[in-house]
């Protein structure tokens, strides 16, 4: 495996792991704040990111590359309210998309069409996750500070998410 690509894929493994831990922290925040629907949403997101990480680890190993598991920074675990929680979600997803674009760019530079092809799955996934994050944030912006609105958002988040996907 081309060294530059291997470095980027190992970075990506770290970003997916960091996203998993970040969403776990967000799930826990929501759980504590009494938003059980939002908590379930982020527990599930955390599991998804872990699966994305493992998929990359397996791919690098299958291709004869060397996987490096990096230490992670402590995730952000304090949020002012639901809006700031979902703003952070969107910000995290945008960051991951940018990193995936870097991998894709590098694959094209090195004509590594195998990794390029593998990464298309992540491109599609990011598109969907960013769209989910934007839809949920739009809804929260409409709700504003209304407590009843937050209650209903928490109750309906799984249904809203299913509608986006
Ligand atoms: Fe790994 O899917 Fe988003 O970040």
Coordinates of N, CA, C and O and ligand atoms in Angstrom, one line a residue:
X1 N 0.8 -1.2 0.0 CA 0.0 0.0 0.0 C 0.9 1.3 0.0 O 1.9 1.3 0.7
X2 N 0.5 2.2 -0.8 CA 1.3 3.5 -0.9 C 1.3 4.2 0.5 O 0.3 4.3 1.1
X3 N 2.5 4.6 0.9 CA 2.7 5.1 2.2 C 1.8 6.3 2.5 O 1.2 6.3 3.6
X4 N 1.7 7.2 1.6 CA 0.9 8.4 1.8 C -0.6 8.0 2.1 O -1.3 8.6 2.9
X5 N -1.1 7.0 1.3 CA -2.4 6.6 1.4 C -2.6 5.9 2.8 O -3.6 6.1 3.5
X6 N -1.6 5.1 3.1 CA -1.7 4.3 4.4 C -1.8 5.3 5.6 O -2.6 5.1 6.5
X7 N -1.0 6.4 5.5 CA -1.0 7.4 6.6 C -2.4 8.0 6.7 O -3.0 8.1 7.8
X8 N -3.0 8.4 5.5 CA -4.3 9.0 5.5 C -5.4 8.0 6.0 O -6.3 8.4 6.7
X9 N -5.3 6.8 5.6 CA -6.3 5.8 6.1 C -6.2 5.6 7.6 O -7.2 5.4 8.3
X10 N -4.9 5.6 8.1 CA -4.8 5.5 9.6 C -5.3 6.7 10.3 O -5.9 6.6 11.4
X11 N -5.1 7.9 9.7 CA -5.8 9.1 10.2 C -7.3 8.9 10.3 O -7.9 9.3 11.2
X12 N -7.8 8.4 9.2 CA -9.2 8.2 9.1 C -9.8 7.3 10.1 O -10.9 7.5 10.7
X13 N -9.0 6.2 10.4 CA -9.4 5.3 11.5 C -9.5 6.1 12.8 O -10.4 5.9 13.6
X14 N -8.6 7.0 13.0 CA -8.6 7.8 14.2 C -9.8 8.7 14.3 O -10.5 8.8 15.3
X15 N -10.1 9.3 13.1 CA -11.3 10.2 13.1 C -12.6 9.5 13.3 O -13.5 10.0 14.0
X16 N -12.7 8.3 12.8 CA -13.9 7.5 13.0 C -14.0 7.1 14.5 O -15.1 7.1 15.1
X17 N -12.9 6.7 15.1 CA -12.9 6.3 16.5 C -13.2 7.6 17.3 O -14.0 7.4 18.3
X18 N -12.7 8.7 17.0 CA -13.0 9.9 17.7 C -14.4 10.3 17.6 O -15.1 10.7 18.6
X19 N -15.0 10.1 16.4 CA -16.4 10.4 16.2 C -17.3 9.5 17.1 O -18.3 9.9 17.7
X20 N -16.9 8.2 17.2 CA -17.6 7.2 18.0 C -17.6 7.6 19.5 O -18.6 7.6 20.1
X21 N -16.4 8.0 20.0 CA -16.3 8.5 21.4 C -17.1 9.8 21.6 O -17.7 10.0 22.6
X22 N -17.0 10.7 20.6 CA -17.7 12.0 20.7 C -19.2 11.7 20.8 O -19.9 12.3 21.7
X23 N -19.7 10.8 20.0 CA -21.2 10.6 20.0 C -21.6 9.8 21.3 O -22.7 10.0 21.8
X24 N -20.7 9.1 21.8 CA -21.0 8.4 23.1 C -21.1 9.4 24.2 O -22.0 9.4 25.0
X25 N -20.2 10.4 24.2 CA -20.3 11.5 25.2 C -21.6 12.3 25.0 O -22.2 12.7 26.0
X26 N -22.0 12.5 23.8 CA -23.2 13.2 23.5 C -24.4 12.4 23.9 O -25.4 13.0 24.5
X27 N -24.4 11.1 23.7 CA -25.5 10.3 24.2 C -25.6 10.4 25.7 O -26.7 10.5 26.2
X28 N -24.5 10.3 26.3 CA -24.5 10.3 27.8 C -25.0 11.7 28.3 O -25.8 11.7 29.3
X29 N -24.6 12.8 27.6 CA -25.1 14.1 28.0 C -26.6 14.1 27.9 O -27.3 14.6 28.8
X30 N -27.1 13.6 26.8 CA -28.6 13.6 26.5 C -29.3 12.8 27.5 O -30.4 13.2 28.0
X31 N -28.7 11.6 27.9 CA -29.3 10.7 28.9 C -29.5 11.5 30.2 O -30.5 11.4 30.8
X32 N -28.4 12.1 30.6 CA -28.4 12.9 31.9 C -29.4 14.0 31.9 O -30.0 14.4 32.9
X33 N -29.6 14.6 30.7 CA -30.5 15.8 30.6 C -31.9 15.4 30.4 O -32.8 16.2 30.3
X34 N -32.2 14.0 30.4 CA -33.5 13.5 30.3 C -34.1 13.4 28.9 O -35.3 13.1 28.7
X35 N -33.2 13.5 27.9 CA -33.6 13.4 26.5 C -33.3 11.9 26.0 O -32.3 11.7 25.4
X36 N -34.2 11.0 26.4 CA -33.8 9.6 26.1 C -33.9 9.3 24.6 O -33.1 8.4 24.2
X37 N -34.7 9.9 23.8 CA -34.7 9.7 22.4 C -33.4 10.1 21.7 O -32.8 9.4 20.9
X38 N -33.0 11.3 22.1 CA -31.7 11.9 21.6 C -30.6 11.0 22.0 O -29.7 10.7 21.2
X39 N -30.6 10.5 23.3 CA -29.6 9.6 23.8 C -29.5 8.4 22.9 O -28.4 8.0 22.5
X40 N -30.7 7.8 22.6 CA -30.7 6.5 21.8 C -30.1 6.8 20.4 O -29.4 6.0 19.8
X41 N -30.4 8.0 19.9 CA -29.9 8.4 18.6 C -28.4 8.4 18.6 O -27.7 7.9 17.7
X42 N -27.8 9.1 19.6 CA -26.4 9.2 19.6 C -25.7 7.9 20.0 O -24.5 7.6 19.6
X43 N -26.3 7.1 20.9 CA -25.7 5.7 21.2 C -25.6 5.0 19.8 O -24.6 4.3 19.6
X44 N -26.7 5.0 19.0 CA -26.6 4.3 17.7 C -25.6 4.9 16.8 O -24.9 4.2 16.1
X45 N -25.5 6.3 16.8 CA -24.5 6.9 16.0 C -23.1 6.5 16.4 O -22.2 6.3 15.5
X46 N -22.9 6.4 17.7 CA -21.6 6.0 18.2 C -21.2 4.6 17.7 O -20.1 4.3 17.3
X47 N -22.2 3.7 17.7 CA -21.9 2.3 17.2 C -21.6 2.3 15.7 O -20.8 1.6 15.3
X48 N -22.3 3.2 15.0 CA -22.1 3.3 13.6 C -20.7 3.7 13.3 O -20.0 3.2 12.4
X49 N -20.2 4.7 14.0 CA -18.9 5.2 13.8 C -17.8 4.2 14.1 O -16.8 4.1 13.4
X50 N -18.1 3.4 15.1 CA -17.2 2.3 15.5 C -17.1 1.3 14.4 O -16.0 0.8 14.0
X51 N -18.3 1.0 13.8 CA -18.3 0.1 12.6 C -17.5 0.7 11.4 O -16.8 -0.1 10.7
X52 N -17.6 2.0 11.2 CA -16.8 2.6 10.1 C -15.3 2.5 10.4 O -14.5 2.3 9.5
X53 N -15.0 2.6 11.7 CA -13.6 2.5 12.0 C -13.1 1.1 11.7 O -12.0 0.9 11.1
X54 N -13.8 0.1 12.2 CA -13.4 -1.3 12.0 C -13.3 -1.7 10.6 O -12.4 -2.4 10.2
X55 N -14.3 -1.2 9.8 CA -14.3 -1.5 8.3 C -12.9 -1.0 7.7 O -12.4 -1.7 6.9
X56 N -12.5 0.2 8.1 CA -11.2 0.7 7.6 C -10.0 -0.2 8.1 O -9.1 -0.5 7.3
X57 N -10.0 -0.6 9.4 CA -9.0 -1.4 9.9 C -8.8 -2.7 9.1 O -7.7 -3.1 8.7
X58 N -10.0 -3.3 8.9 CA -10.0 -4.6 8.2 C -9.5 -4.4 6.7 O -8.7 -5.2 6.2
X59 N -9.9 -3.3 6.1 CA -9.5 -3.0 4.7 C -8.0 -2.8 4.6 O -7.3 -3.4 3.8
X60 N -7.4 -2.0 5.5 CA -6.0 -1.8 5.5 C -5.2 -3.1 5.7 O -4.3 -3.4 5.0
X61 N -5.7 -3.9 6.6 CA -5.0 -5.2 6.9 C -5.1 -6.1 5.7 O -4.2 -6.8 5.3
X62 N -6.3 -6.2 5.0 CA -6.5 -7.0 3.9 C -5.6 -6.6 2.7 O -5.2 -7.4 1.9
X63 N -5.3 -5.3 2.6 CA -4.5 -4.8 1.6 C -3.0 -4.9 1.9 O -2.1 -4.4 1.2
X64 N -2.7 -5.5 3.0 CA -1.3 -5.7 3.4 C -0.7 -4.5 4.0 O 0.6 -4.4 4.1
X65 N -1.5 -3.5 4.4 CA -1.0 -2.3 5.0 C -0.8 -2.5 6.5 O -1.1 -3.6 7.1
X66 N -0.3 -1.5 7.2 CA 0.0 -1.6 8.6 C -1.0 -0.6 9.3 O -1.0 0.6 9.0
X67 N -1.8 -1.1 10.2 CA -2.7 -0.3 11.0 C -2.1 0.2 12.2 O -1.4 -0.5 12.9
X68 N -2.3 1.5 12.5 CA -1.8 2.1 13.8 C -3.0 2.6 14.5 O -3.8 3.4 14.0
X69 N -3.2 2.1 15.7 CA -4.3 2.6 16.5 C -3.8 3.8 17.4 O -2.9 3.5 18.2
X70 N -4.4 5.0 17.2 CA -3.9 6.1 17.9 C -4.6 6.4 19.2 O -5.8 6.0 19.3
X71 N -4.0 7.2 20.0 CA -4.7 7.7 21.2 C -5.6 8.8 20.8 O -5.4 9.4 19.8
X72 N -6.7 8.9 21.6 CA -7.7 9.9 21.2 C -7.7 11.0 22.3 O -7.5 10.8 23.4
X73 N -8.2 12.2 21.8 CA -8.4 13.3 22.8 C -9.7 13.1 23.5 O -10.6 12.5 22.9
X74 N -9.9 13.7 24.6 CA -11.1 13.6 25.4 C -12.2 14.3 24.6 O -12.0 15.4 24.1
X75 N -13.4 13.6 24.4 CA -14.4 14.3 23.6 C -15.1 15.4 24.4 O -14.9 15.5 25.6
X76 N -15.7 16.3 23.7 CA -16.4 17.4 24.3 C -17.7 16.8 25.0 O -18.4 16.0 24.3
X77 N -17.9 17.1 26.3 CA -19.0 16.5 26.9 C -19.9 17.4 27.7 O -20.8 17.0 28.5
X78 N -19.7 18.7 27.4 CA -20.6 19.7 28.0 C -21.3 20.5 26.9 O -20.6 21.0 26.0
X79 N -22.6 20.6 27.0 CA -23.3 21.3 25.9 C -24.4 22.2 26.6 O -24.9 21.9 27.7
X80 N -24.6 23.4 26.0 CA -25.5 24.4 26.6 C -26.9 23.9 26.5 O -27.7 24.0 27.4
X81 N -27.3 23.3 25.4 CA -28.6 22.8 25.1 C -28.7 21.9 23.9 O -27.6 21.6 23.4
X82 N -29.9 21.5 23.5 CA -30.0 20.6 22.4 C -29.4 21.2 21.1 O -28.8 20.5 20.3
X83 N -29.7 22.5 20.9 CA -29.2 23.1 19.7 C -27.6 23.0 19.6 O -27.1 22.7 18.5
X84 N -27.0 23.3 20.7 CA -25.5 23.3 20.7 C -25.0 21.8 20.5 O -24.0 21.6 19.8
X85 N -25.8 20.9 21.0 CA -25.4 19.5 20.8 C -25.5 19.1 19.3 O -24.5 18.5 18.8
X86 N -26.5 19.5 18.7 CA -26.7 19.2 17.2 C -25.8 20.1 16.3 O -25.4 19.6 15.2
X87 N -25.5 21.3 16.8 CA -24.5 22.1 16.0 C -23.2 21.3 16.0 O -22.5 21.3 15.0
X88 N -22.8 20.8 17.2 CA -21.6 20.0 17.3 C -21.6 18.8 16.4 O -20.6 18.4 15.8
X89 N -22.7 18.1 16.4 CA -22.9 16.9 15.5 C -22.6 17.3 14.1 O -21.8 16.6 13.4
X90 N -23.2 18.4 13.6 CA -23.0 18.8 12.2 C -21.6 19.1 11.9 O -21.0 18.7 10.9
X91 N -21.0 19.9 12.9 CA -19.6 20.3 12.7 C -18.7 19.1 12.6 O -17.8 19.0 11.8
X92 N -18.9 18.1 13.5 CA -18.1 16.8 13.5 C -18.2 16.1 12.1 O -17.2 15.6 11.6
X93 N -19.5 16.0 11.6 CA -19.7 15.3 10.3 C -19.0 16.1 9.2 O -18.4 15.5 8.3
X94 N -19.1 17.4 9.2 CA -18.4 18.2 8.1 C -16.9 18.0 8.2 O -16.3 17.8 7.1
X95 N -16.4 17.9 9.4 CA -14.9 17.7 9.5 C -14.6 16.3 8.9 O -13.6 16.2 8.1
X96 N -15.3 15.3 9.2 CA -15.0 13.9 8.7 C -15.2 13.9 7.2 O -14.3 13.3 6.5
X97 N -16.2 14.6 6.7 CA -16.3 14.6 5.2 C -15.1 15.3 4.6 O -14.6 14.8 3.5
X98 N -14.6 16.3 5.2 CA -13.4 17.0 4.6 C -12.2 16.1 4.6 O -11.4 16.0 3.6
X99 N -12.1 15.3 5.7 CA -11.0 14.3 5.7 C -11.1 13.2 4.7 O -10.1 12.8 4.1
X100 N -12.3 12.8 4.5 CA -12.5 11.7 3.5 C -12.2 12.3 2.1 O -11.6 11.6 1.2
X101 N -12.6 13.5 1.8 CA -12.2 14.2 0.6 C -10.7 14.2 0.3 O -10.2 14.1 -0.8
X102 N -10.0 14.4 1.4 CA -8.5 14.4 1.3 C -8.0 13.0 0.9 O -7.1 12.9 0.1
X103 N -8.6 12.0 1.4 CA -8.2 10.6 1.1 C -8.5 10.4 -0.4 O -7.6 9.9 -1.2
X104 N -9.7 10.8 -0.8 CA -10.1 10.6 -2.2 C -9.1 11.4 -3.2 O -8.7 10.8 -4.2
X105 N -8.8 12.6 -2.8 CA -7.9 13.4 -3.6 C -6.5 12.7 -3.8 O -6.0 12.6 -4.8
X106 N -6.0 12.2 -2.6 CA -4.7 11.6 -2.6 C -4.7 10.3 -3.5 O -3.8 10.0 -4.2
X107 N -5.9 9.6 -3.4 CA -6.0 8.3 -4.2 C -5.9 8.7 -5.7 O -5.3 7.9 -6.4
X108 N -6.5 9.8 -6.1 CA -6.5 10.1 -7.5 C -5.1 10.6 -7.9 O -4.6 10.2 -9.0
X109 N -4.4 11.3 -7.0 CA -3.0 11.7 -7.3 C -2.1 10.5 -7.5 O -1.3 10.5 -8.4
X110 N -2.3 9.4 -6.7 CA -1.5 8.2 -6.8 C -2.1 7.1 -7.7 O -1.5 6.1 -7.8
X111 N -3.2 7.5 -8.3 CA -3.9 6.5 -9.2 C -4.2 5.2 -8.4 O -4.1 4.1 -9.0
X112 N -4.5 5.3 -7.1 CA -4.9 4.1 -6.4 C -6.4 4.0 -6.4 O -7.2 4.4 -5.5
X113 N -6.9 3.3 -7.5 CA -8.3 3.2 -7.7 C -9.0 2.2 -6.8 O -10.2 2.3 -6.6
X114 N -8.2 1.3 -6.3 CA -8.8 0.3 -5.4 C -9.3 1.0 -4.1 O -10.4 0.9 -3.6
X115 N -8.4 1.8 -3.5 CA -8.8 2.6 -2.3 C -9.8 3.6 -2.6 O -10.8 3.8 -1.9
X116 N -9.7 4.2 -3.8 CA -10.7 5.2 -4.2 C -12.1 4.6 -4.3 O -13.0 5.1 -3.8
X117 N -12.1 3.4 -4.8 CA -13.4 2.6 -4.9 C -13.9 2.3 -3.5 O -15.1 2.5 -3.2
X118 N -13.1 1.8 -2.6 CA -13.5 1.5 -1.3 C -14.0 2.7 -0.6 O -15.0 2.7 0.2
X119 N -13.4 3.9 -0.8 CA -13.8 5.1 -0.1 C -15.1 5.7 -0.5 O -15.7 6.5 0.2
X120 N -15.6 5.2 -1.7 CA -16.9 5.7 -2.2 C -18.0 5.4 -1.2 O -19.0 6.2 -1.0
X121 N -17.9 4.3 -0.5 CA -18.9 4.0 0.5 C -19.0 5.1 1.6 O -20.1 5.5 2.0
X122 N -17.8 5.6 2.0 CA -17.8 6.6 3.0 C -18.3 7.9 2.5 O -18.9 8.7 3.2
X123 N -18.1 8.2 1.2 CA -18.6 9.4 0.6 C -20.1 9.4 0.7 O -20.8 10.4 1.2
X124 N -20.7 8.3 0.3 CA -22.2 8.2 0.4 C -22.7 8.3 1.8 O -23.7 9.0 2.1
X125 N -22.0 7.6 2.7 CA -22.4 7.6 4.1 C -22.4 9.1 4.7 O -23.3 9.5 5.4
X126 N -21.3 9.8 4.3 CA -21.2 11.2 4.9 C -22.3 12.1 4.3 O -22.8 12.9 5.1
X127 N -22.6 11.9 3.1 CA -23.7 12.7 2.5 C -25.0 12.5 3.3 O -25.7 13.5 3.6
X128 N -25.3 11.2 3.6 CA -26.5 10.9 4.4 C -26.4 11.5 5.8 O -27.4 12.1 6.3
X129 N -25.3 11.3 6.5 CA -25.2 11.8 7.8 C -25.2 13.3 8.0 O -25.8 13.9 8.9
X130 N -24.6 14.0 7.0 CA -24.6 15.5 7.0 C -26.1 15.9 6.8 O -26.5 16.9 7.4
X131 N -26.7 15.2 5.9 CA -28.1 15.6 5.6 C -29.0 15.4 6.9 O -29.9 16.2 7.2
X132 N -28.8 14.3 7.6 CA -29.5 14.0 8.8 C -29.3 15.1 9.8 O -30.2 15.7 10.4
X133 N -28.0 15.5 10.0 CA -27.6 16.5 11.0 C -28.2 17.8 10.7 O -28.7 18.5 11.5
X134 N -28.2 18.2 9.4 CA -28.8 19.5 8.9 C -30.3 19.5 9.2 O -30.8 20.5 9.7
X135 N -31.0 18.4 8.9 CA -32.4 18.4 9.0 C -32.8 18.5 10.5 O -33.7 19.3 10.9
X136 N -32.1 17.8 11.4 CA -32.4 17.9 12.8 C -32.1 19.2 13.4 O -32.8 19.8 14.2
X137 N -31.0 19.8 12.9 CA -30.6 21.2 13.4 C -31.6 22.2 12.9 O -32.0 23.1 13.6
X138 N -32.1 22.1 11.7 CA -33.1 23.0 11.1 C -34.4 22.9 12.0 O -35.0 23.9 12.3
X139 N -34.7 21.7 12.4 CA -36.0 21.5 13.2 C -35.7 22.2 14.6 O -36.6 22.9 15.1
X140 N -34.6 22.0 15.1 CA -34.3 22.6 16.4 C -34.3 24.2 16.3 O -34.7 24.9 17.3
X141 N -33.8 24.7 15.2 CA -33.8 26.1 15.1 C -35.2 26.7 15.0 O -35.5 27.8 15.5
X142 N -36.1 25.9 14.4 CA -37.5 26.3 14.3 C -38.1 26.3 15.7 O -38.8 27.2 16.2
X143 N -37.8 25.2 16.5 CA -38.3 25.1 17.9 C -37.8 26.2 18.8 O -38.5 26.6 19.7
X144 N -36.5 26.6 18.6 CA -36.0 27.6 19.5 C -35.9 27.1 21.0 O -35.4 26.0 21.2
X145 N -36.4 27.9 21.9 CA -36.2 27.6 23.3 C -37.5 26.9 23.9 O -37.6 26.7 25.1
X146 N -38.4 26.6 23.0 CA -39.7 26.0 23.5 C -39.5 24.6 24.1 O -39.1 23.7 23.4
X147 N -39.8 24.5 25.4 CA -39.6 23.3 26.1 C -40.5 22.1 25.6 O -40.1 21.0 25.4
X148 N -41.8 22.5 25.2 CA -42.7 21.5 24.7 C -42.1 21.0 23.3 O -42.1 19.8 23.0
X149 N -41.6 21.9 22.6 CA -40.9 21.6 21.3 C -39.8 20.6 21.5 O -39.7 19.6 20.7
X150 N -39.0 20.8 22.5 CA -37.8 19.9 22.8 C -38.3 18.5 23.2 O -37.8 17.5 22.8
X151 N -39.4 18.5 24.0 CA -40.0 17.3 24.4 C -40.5 16.5 23.2 O -40.2 15.3 23.1
X152 N -41.1 17.1 22.3 CA -41.7 16.5 21.1 C -40.5 16.0 20.2 O -40.5 14.9 19.6
X153 N -39.5 16.9 20.1 CA -38.3 16.5 19.2 C -37.7 15.3 19.8 O -37.3 14.3 19.0
X154 N -37.5 15.2 21.1 CA -36.9 14.0 21.7 C -37.8 12.8 21.5 O -37.3 11.7 21.2
X155 N -39.1 13.0 21.6 CA -40.0 11.8 21.4 C -40.0 11.3 19.9 O -40.0 10.1 19.7
X156 N -39.8 12.3 19.0 CA -39.9 11.9 17.6 C -38.6 11.7 16.8 O -38.7 11.4 15.6
X157 N -37.5 11.9 17.5 CA -36.2 11.9 16.7 C -36.0 10.7 15.9 O -35.5 10.8 14.8
X158 N -36.3 9.5 16.4 CA -36.1 8.3 15.7 C -36.9 8.3 14.4 O -36.4 8.0 13.3
X159 N -38.2 8.8 14.5 CA -39.1 8.8 13.3 C -38.5 9.9 12.3 O -38.5 9.6 11.1
X160 N -38.1 11.0 12.8 CA -37.5 12.1 12.0 C -36.3 11.5 11.2 O -36.2 11.7 10.0
X161 N -35.4 10.8 11.9 CA -34.2 10.3 11.4 C -34.6 9.3 10.3 O -34.0 9.3 9.2
X162 N -35.5 8.4 10.5 CA -35.9 7.4 9.6 C -36.5 8.1 8.3 O -36.2 7.6 7.2
X163 N -37.2 9.2 8.5 CA -37.7 9.9 7.3 C -36.6 10.5 6.4 O -36.7 10.5 5.2
X164 N -35.5 11.0 7.1 CA -34.4 11.6 6.3 C -33.7 10.5 5.5 O -33.3 10.7 4.4
X165 N -33.5 9.4 6.2 CA -32.7 8.3 5.6 C -33.6 7.6 4.6 O -33.4 7.0 3.7
Ligands
LIG1 FE1 -18.2 7.7 9.9 O1 -19.7 8.4 9.3 FE2 -20.0 10.2 9.8 O2 -18.6 10.7 10.6

